[in-house]
Amino acid sequence: MERLWGLLRRRAQRLSSRPSQTIYKRVEGTQQGRLEEEEEDREEGVEPSAHFCPMELRGPEPLGSRPARQNLGFWAVAGRRAAPYLVLIALLIFTGAFLLGYVAFRGSCQACGDDVLVVSEDLNHELGADSHQGTLYWSDLQAMFLQLLGEGHLEDIIRQTSLRQRMAGSAGMAALAQDIREALLHQQLDHVWMDTHYVGLQFPDPDHPNTLHWVNASGRPEEQLPLEDPDVYCPYSATGNATGELVYAHYGRSEDLQDLRARGVEPTGRLLLVRLGMINFAQKVASAQDFGARGVLIYPDPADFSQGPHKISLSSYRAVYGHVHLGTGDPYTPGFPSFNQTQFPPVQSSGLPSIPAQPISADIASLLLRKLEGPVAPQEWQGHLPVSPYRLGPGPGLHLGVNNHRASTPISNIFGCIEGRSEPDHYVVIGAQRDAWGPGAAKSAVGTAILLELVRTFSSMVSNGFRPRRSLLFISWDGGDFGSVGSTEWLEGYLSVLHLKAVVYVSLDNAVLGDDKFHAKTSPLLISLIENILKQVDSPNRSGQTLYEQVVFNNHSWEAEVIRPLPMDSSAYSFTAFAGVPAVEFSFTEQDGPAYPFLHTKEDTYENLHRVLRGRLPAVAQAVAQLAGQLLIRLSHDHLLPLDFGRYGDVVLRHIGSLNEFSGDLKARGPSPVS
């Protein structure tokens, strides 16, 4: 036993004391060219081969090989067992190093946007674009916005814009478009551009003006009734002649025409005399067409405007302009954008009327009403013209001739963009109509002035360290007086993108029509945000009160007092109906009755608007700008969009509940109201 132990010890000492060399030799036989790794002992007198072939490693040899190979096999097995542990250790080291680097350098990336925090009432802070400018809290942003906005000249811009001729397609509009584009370029926005569409608009023919005649018993035209202003017309009216007896039809609503028929006066085959108000021009003409009327005359009744010793009203010889396309956009390319050189199928909008329509003044309406016979109109149908009482008719025959002509007209939308810091491909859109028929002080000059002031204010805020999370897109629309043509054509051209990228649309059209009551025509998703912003804006005519306090002063339900559905003739309606984008349009109106008697007339001047508001036009316009601006800050800068989906669900449930009264009829016809 001792002899065996000695032999093993001497063998171990000899192996450890002599160097060994790993060589590669060619393996002869069937596997020519293969390399075999082996250890050679120098004491055995074997010299290394002088010729080396390309290397190929072999796997562990089977048991029973010579001792050197047993030693290599042992280490190979040990290495194979340790490999998972080595990989795990490497992963742990890599993960630790990555987390350490993230913690150390996460503040150095200026493009990642991690330094932008939520702007809201609860978490009211965020860092500026440059770290050295420190933290901007919500109160800081609000104070910065109000201070910079107050440095503007809203009133001057309203006055100057209202003095410019800016009918869509006119030379004056082209000049104004260039001036607004230059104004946006001067503000050093991230992007400024124009988008031109070639649309079909309808204009009066100066060589063949529209006419209105009495007709004799045989149906031939006789005495002509003077239309005081031949420029006043209904765009998209059917052209041609219409002859028939005259009938008074109140506001021209479907229920009015049904009531007229129930009283024994048939509207079919006759000309209808209807009052301005309740529904728009297009809906009046569509209802008349449905009941078989041959034409429509639309007049402003003094009863539909605010009355009082200090109220000013529309001149009795003025007619009111309004388009009669039951829809929005270019009616000659429905569903398609009207870009230049684009070919479309020869189709027209189904909302174009097939009967002629013409606006007339209150003076002409008085002459017509005096000629009517038949039953006396209901008390609620009586107006304030010097005719007593109003009768339903029929009266003498009339001949209406409409000679408007269609023209392909270029219109230009103007865009200015402030890129968002973290979500630049999400857009908060704010727009205002630029064109106007007549002076258009309330119609578009106010909105254009507020838009330009918001552009200037937000550009200055960016220079002072503010950077919105989402992009702000400011747009000046063309063709608004023809049915939101500019906005609708832009939506049709980029619908697939805007459906996903546009966050909210804020409209500045018709923003100041009075100073007493405030309305928000909006999508349900924005109701909670509007309520919050109303608490942040001071009332323009009640010192010490916010707009919210003014609204709830006599009515505890602020929502019932303020919130209204979006009207079809608003550019905001197109965003919601076509693109599914939440939208809002703000309006200040008079307390008692319709807001502003001069809308869509040649008396919509800066002076008249200033008189209606009794000198408070700058304050009211400033309140709208504050409201819209603070709304934009929240929408463009909160981490989570402040949209209240619960409100939307409440509205849907209310509408479903209103259908219950028809559930029996629906079940009888097949469909279920639940499905």
CSV table of N, CA and C in Angstrom, one decimal, residues 276-359:
chain,number,residue,atom,x,y,z
A,276,LEU,N,-86.8,84.9,-39.8
A,276,LEU,CA,-85.4,84.5,-39.4
A,276,LEU,C,-85.5,84.0,-38.0
A,277,GLY,N,-84.7,83.0,-37.7
A,277,GLY,CA,-84.6,82.5,-36.3
A,277,GLY,C,-85.0,81.1,-36.1
A,278,MET,N,-84.7,80.6,-34.9
A,278,MET,CA,-85.0,79.2,-34.5
A,278,MET,C,-84.2,78.1,-35.2
A,279,ILE,N,-84.2,78.1,-36.5
A,279,ILE,CA,-83.4,77.2,-37.3
A,279,ILE,C,-82.7,78.0,-38.4
A,280,ASN,N,-81.7,77.4,-39.0
A,280,ASN,CA,-80.9,78.1,-40.0
A,280,ASN,C,-81.6,78.2,-41.3
A,281,PHE,N,-81.1,78.9,-42.2
A,281,PHE,CA,-81.7,79.1,-43.5
A,281,PHE,C,-81.8,77.8,-44.3
A,282,ALA,N,-80.8,76.9,-44.2
A,282,ALA,CA,-80.9,75.7,-44.9
A,282,ALA,C,-82.0,74.8,-44.4
A,283,GLN,N,-82.2,74.8,-43.1
A,283,GLN,CA,-83.3,73.9,-42.6
A,283,GLN,C,-84.7,74.5,-43.0
A,284,LYS,N,-84.8,75.8,-43.0
A,284,LYS,CA,-86.1,76.4,-43.5
A,284,LYS,C,-86.4,75.9,-44.9
A,285,VAL,N,-85.4,76.1,-45.8
A,285,VAL,CA,-85.6,75.7,-47.2
A,285,VAL,C,-85.9,74.2,-47.4
A,286,ALA,N,-85.2,73.4,-46.6
A,286,ALA,CA,-85.3,72.0,-46.7
A,286,ALA,C,-86.7,71.6,-46.3
A,287,SER,N,-87.2,72.2,-45.2
A,287,SER,CA,-88.6,71.9,-44.7
A,287,SER,C,-89.6,72.3,-45.8
A,288,ALA,N,-89.5,73.5,-46.3
A,288,ALA,CA,-90.4,73.9,-47.4
A,288,ALA,C,-90.4,73.0,-48.6
A,289,GLN,N,-89.2,72.5,-48.9
A,289,GLN,CA,-89.1,71.6,-50.1
A,289,GLN,C,-89.8,70.3,-49.7
A,290,ASP,N,-89.7,69.8,-48.5
A,290,ASP,CA,-90.3,68.6,-48.1
A,290,ASP,C,-91.9,68.7,-48.2
A,291,PHE,N,-92.4,69.9,-47.9
A,291,PHE,CA,-93.8,70.1,-48.0
A,291,PHE,C,-94.4,70.5,-49.3
A,292,GLY,N,-93.5,70.5,-50.3
A,292,GLY,CA,-93.9,70.8,-51.7
A,292,GLY,C,-94.0,72.2,-52.1
A,293,ALA,N,-93.4,73.1,-51.3
A,293,ALA,CA,-93.4,74.6,-51.6
A,293,ALA,C,-92.6,74.8,-52.8
A,294,ARG,N,-92.8,75.9,-53.5
A,294,ARG,CA,-92.1,76.2,-54.8
A,294,ARG,C,-90.9,77.2,-54.5
A,295,GLY,N,-91.0,77.9,-53.4
A,295,GLY,CA,-89.9,78.9,-53.1
A,295,GLY,C,-90.1,79.4,-51.7
A,296,VAL,N,-89.0,80.1,-51.2
A,296,VAL,CA,-89.0,80.6,-49.8
A,296,VAL,C,-88.5,82.0,-49.8
A,297,LEU,N,-89.1,82.9,-49.1
A,297,LEU,CA,-88.7,84.3,-48.8
A,297,LEU,C,-88.4,84.4,-47.3
A,298,ILE,N,-87.3,84.9,-46.9
A,298,ILE,CA,-86.8,84.9,-45.5
A,298,ILE,C,-86.6,86.3,-45.1
A,299,TYR,N,-87.3,86.7,-44.0
A,299,TYR,CA,-87.2,88.1,-43.5
A,299,TYR,C,-86.9,88.2,-42.0
A,300,PRO,N,-86.3,89.3,-41.5
A,300,PRO,CA,-86.1,89.5,-40.1
A,300,PRO,C,-87.2,90.2,-39.5
A,301,ASP,N,-87.9,89.6,-38.5
A,301,ASP,CA,-89.0,90.3,-37.8
A,301,ASP,C,-88.5,90.9,-36.5
A,302,PRO,N,-88.8,92.2,-36.3
A,302,PRO,CA,-88.4,92.9,-35.1
A,302,PRO,C,-88.7,92.1,-33.8
A,303,ALA,N,-89.7,91.3,-33.8
A,303,ALA,CA,-90.0,90.5,-32.6
A,303,ALA,C,-89.0,89.6,-32.2
A,304,ASP,N,-88.1,89.2,-33.1
A,304,ASP,CA,-87.1,88.2,-32.8
A,304,ASP,C,-85.8,88.8,-32.3
A,305,PHE,N,-85.8,90.1,-32.1
A,305,PHE,CA,-84.6,90.8,-31.6
A,305,PHE,C,-84.9,91.5,-30.3
A,306,SER,N,-83.9,91.7,-29.5
A,306,SER,CA,-84.0,92.4,-28.2
A,306,SER,C,-84.7,93.7,-28.4
A,307,GLN,N,-85.7,93.9,-27.5
A,307,GLN,CA,-86.5,95.1,-27.5
A,307,GLN,C,-86.2,95.9,-26.2
A,308,GLY,N,-86.2,97.2,-26.3
A,308,GLY,CA,-86.0,98.1,-25.1
A,308,GLY,C,-85.6,99.5,-25.5
A,309,PRO,N,-85.7,100.4,-24.6
A,309,PRO,CA,-85.4,101.8,-24.9
A,309,PRO,C,-83.9,102.0,-25.3
A,310,HIS,N,-83.0,101.1,-24.7
A,310,HIS,CA,-81.6,101.3,-25.0
A,310,HIS,C,-81.1,100.3,-26.0
A,311,LYS,N,-82.0,99.5,-26.6
A,311,LYS,CA,-81.5,98.5,-27.5
A,311,LYS,C,-81.5,99.1,-28.9
A,312,ILE,N,-80.6,98.7,-29.7
A,312,ILE,CA,-80.5,99.1,-31.1
A,312,ILE,C,-80.9,97.9,-32.0
A,313,SER,N,-81.6,98.2,-33.0
A,313,SER,CA,-82.1,97.0,-33.9
A,313,SER,C,-81.7,97.3,-35.3
A,314,LEU,N,-81.9,96.2,-36.1
A,314,LEU,CA,-81.6,96.2,-37.5
A,314,LEU,C,-82.5,97.2,-38.3
A,315,SER,N,-82.0,97.9,-39.2
A,315,SER,CA,-82.8,98.8,-40.0
A,315,SER,C,-83.8,98.0,-40.8
A,316,SER,N,-85.0,98.6,-41.0
A,316,SER,CA,-86.1,97.9,-41.6
A,316,SER,C,-85.9,97.6,-43.1
A,317,TYR,N,-84.9,98.2,-43.7
A,317,TYR,CA,-84.7,98.0,-45.1
A,317,TYR,C,-83.5,97.0,-45.3
A,318,ARG,N,-83.0,96.4,-44.3
A,318,ARG,CA,-81.9,95.5,-44.4
A,318,ARG,C,-82.4,94.1,-44.5
A,319,ALA,N,-81.8,93.3,-45.4
A,319,ALA,CA,-82.0,91.9,-45.5
A,319,ALA,C,-80.8,91.2,-44.9
A,320,VAL,N,-81.0,89.9,-44.6
A,320,VAL,CA,-80.0,89.1,-43.9
A,320,VAL,C,-79.4,88.0,-44.8
A,321,TYR,N,-78.1,87.9,-44.9
A,321,TYR,CA,-77.5,86.9,-45.7
A,321,TYR,C,-77.5,85.5,-45.1
A,322,GLY,N,-77.5,84.5,-45.8
A,322,GLY,CA,-77.4,83.1,-45.3
A,322,GLY,C,-77.4,82.1,-46.4
A,323,HIS,N,-76.5,81.1,-46.3
A,323,HIS,CA,-76.5,80.0,-47.3
A,323,HIS,C,-77.6,79.0,-47.0
A,324,VAL,N,-78.0,78.2,-48.0
A,324,VAL,CA,-79.1,77.2,-47.8
A,324,VAL,C,-78.6,75.8,-48.2
A,325,HIS,N,-77.3,75.5,-48.1
A,325,HIS,CA,-76.8,74.2,-48.2
A,325,HIS,C,-77.0,73.4,-46.9
A,326,LEU,N,-77.8,72.4,-46.9
A,326,LEU,CA,-78.0,71.6,-45.7
A,326,LEU,C,-76.8,70.7,-45.5
A,327,GLY,N,-75.7,71.2,-45.1
A,327,GLY,CA,-74.5,70.5,-44.9
A,327,GLY,C,-73.3,71.5,-44.8
A,328,THR,N,-72.1,71.0,-44.8
A,328,THR,CA,-70.9,71.8,-44.7
A,328,THR,C,-70.0,71.4,-45.8
A,329,GLY,N,-69.0,72.3,-46.1
A,329,GLY,CA,-68.0,72.0,-47.1
A,329,GLY,C,-68.5,72.4,-48.5
A,330,ASP,N,-67.7,72.1,-49.5
A,330,ASP,CA,-68.0,72.3,-50.9
A,330,ASP,C,-69.1,71.3,-51.3
A,331,PRO,N,-70.3,71.8,-51.7
A,331,PRO,CA,-71.4,70.8,-52.0
A,331,PRO,C,-71.2,70.1,-53.4
A,332,TYR,N,-70.2,70.6,-54.1
A,332,TYR,CA,-70.0,70.0,-55.5
A,332,TYR,C,-68.9,69.0,-55.5
A,333,THR,N,-68.3,68.8,-54.3
A,333,THR,CA,-67.3,67.7,-54.1
A,333,THR,C,-67.6,67.0,-52.8
A,334,PRO,N,-68.8,66.5,-52.6
A,334,PRO,CA,-69.1,65.9,-51.2
A,334,PRO,C,-68.2,64.7,-50.9
A,335,GLY,N,-67.6,64.8,-49.7
A,335,GLY,CA,-66.8,63.7,-49.2
A,335,GLY,C,-65.4,63.8,-49.7
A,336,PHE,N,-65.0,64.7,-50.6
A,336,PHE,CA,-63.7,64.8,-51.2
A,336,PHE,C,-63.1,66.1,-51.0
A,337,PRO,N,-61.8,66.2,-50.8
A,337,PRO,CA,-61.1,67.5,-50.6
A,337,PRO,C,-61.0,68.2,-52.0
A,338,SER,N,-61.3,69.5,-52.0
A,338,SER,CA,-61.2,70.2,-53.3
A,338,SER,C,-59.9,70.8,-53.6
A,339,PHE,N,-58.9,69.9,-53.8
A,339,PHE,CA,-57.6,70.4,-54.2
A,339,PHE,C,-57.5,70.7,-55.6
A,340,ASN,N,-56.5,71.5,-56.0
A,340,ASN,CA,-56.4,71.8,-57.4
A,340,ASN,C,-56.1,70.6,-58.3
A,341,GLN,N,-56.6,70.6,-59.5
A,341,GLN,CA,-56.3,69.6,-60.5
A,341,GLN,C,-56.8,68.2,-60.1
A,342,THR,N,-57.7,68.1,-59.1
A,342,THR,CA,-58.2,66.8,-58.7
A,342,THR,C,-59.5,66.5,-59.3
A,343,GLN,N,-59.6,65.3,-59.9
A,343,GLN,CA,-60.8,64.9,-60.6
A,343,GLN,C,-61.7,64.1,-59.7
A,344,PHE,N,-63.0,64.5,-59.7
A,344,PHE,CA,-64.0,63.8,-58.9
A,344,PHE,C,-65.2,63.4,-59.7
A,345,PRO,N,-66.0,62.4,-59.3
A,345,PRO,CA,-67.2,62.1,-60.0
A,345,PRO,C,-68.1,63.3,-60.1
A,346,PRO,N,-68.9,63.4,-61.1
A,346,PRO,CA,-69.9,64.5,-61.2
A,346,PRO,C,-71.1,64.3,-60.3
A,347,VAL,N,-70.9,64.5,-59.0
A,347,VAL,CA,-72.0,64.4,-58.0
A,347,VAL,C,-72.1,65.7,-57.3
A,348,GLN,N,-73.3,65.9,-56.7
A,348,GLN,CA,-73.5,67.0,-55.8
A,348,GLN,C,-74.1,66.5,-54.5
A,349,SER,N,-73.9,67.4,-53.5
A,349,SER,CA,-74.4,67.1,-52.2
A,349,SER,C,-75.9,67.0,-52.2
A,350,SER,N,-76.4,66.0,-51.4
A,350,SER,CA,-77.9,65.8,-51.3
A,350,SER,C,-78.5,66.9,-50.5
A,351,GLY,N,-77.7,67.8,-49.9
A,351,GLY,CA,-78.2,68.9,-49.1
A,351,GLY,C,-78.5,70.1,-49.9
A,352,LEU,N,-78.2,70.1,-51.2
A,352,LEU,CA,-78.5,71.3,-52.1
A,352,LEU,C,-80.0,71.3,-52.3
A,353,PRO,N,-80.7,72.5,-52.2
A,353,PRO,CA,-82.1,72.5,-52.4
A,353,PRO,C,-82.5,72.5,-53.9
A,354,SER,N,-83.7,72.1,-54.1
A,354,SER,CA,-84.2,72.1,-55.5
A,354,SER,C,-85.2,73.3,-55.8
A,355,ILE,N,-85.4,74.2,-54.7
A,355,ILE,CA,-86.3,75.3,-54.9
A,355,ILE,C,-85.5,76.6,-54.6
A,356,PRO,N,-85.9,77.7,-55.2
A,356,PRO,CA,-85.2,79.0,-55.0
A,356,PRO,C,-85.5,79.6,-53.6
A,357,ALA,N,-84.6,80.4,-53.1
A,357,ALA,CA,-84.8,81.1,-51.8
A,357,ALA,C,-84.1,82.5,-52.0
A,358,GLN,N,-84.7,83.4,-51.3
A,358,GLN,CA,-84.2,84.8,-51.3
A,358,GLN,C,-84.5,85.5,-50.0
A,359,PRO,N,-83.5,86.2,-49.5
A,359,PRO,CA,-83.7,87.1,-48.3
A,359,PRO,C,-84.4,88.4,-48.7
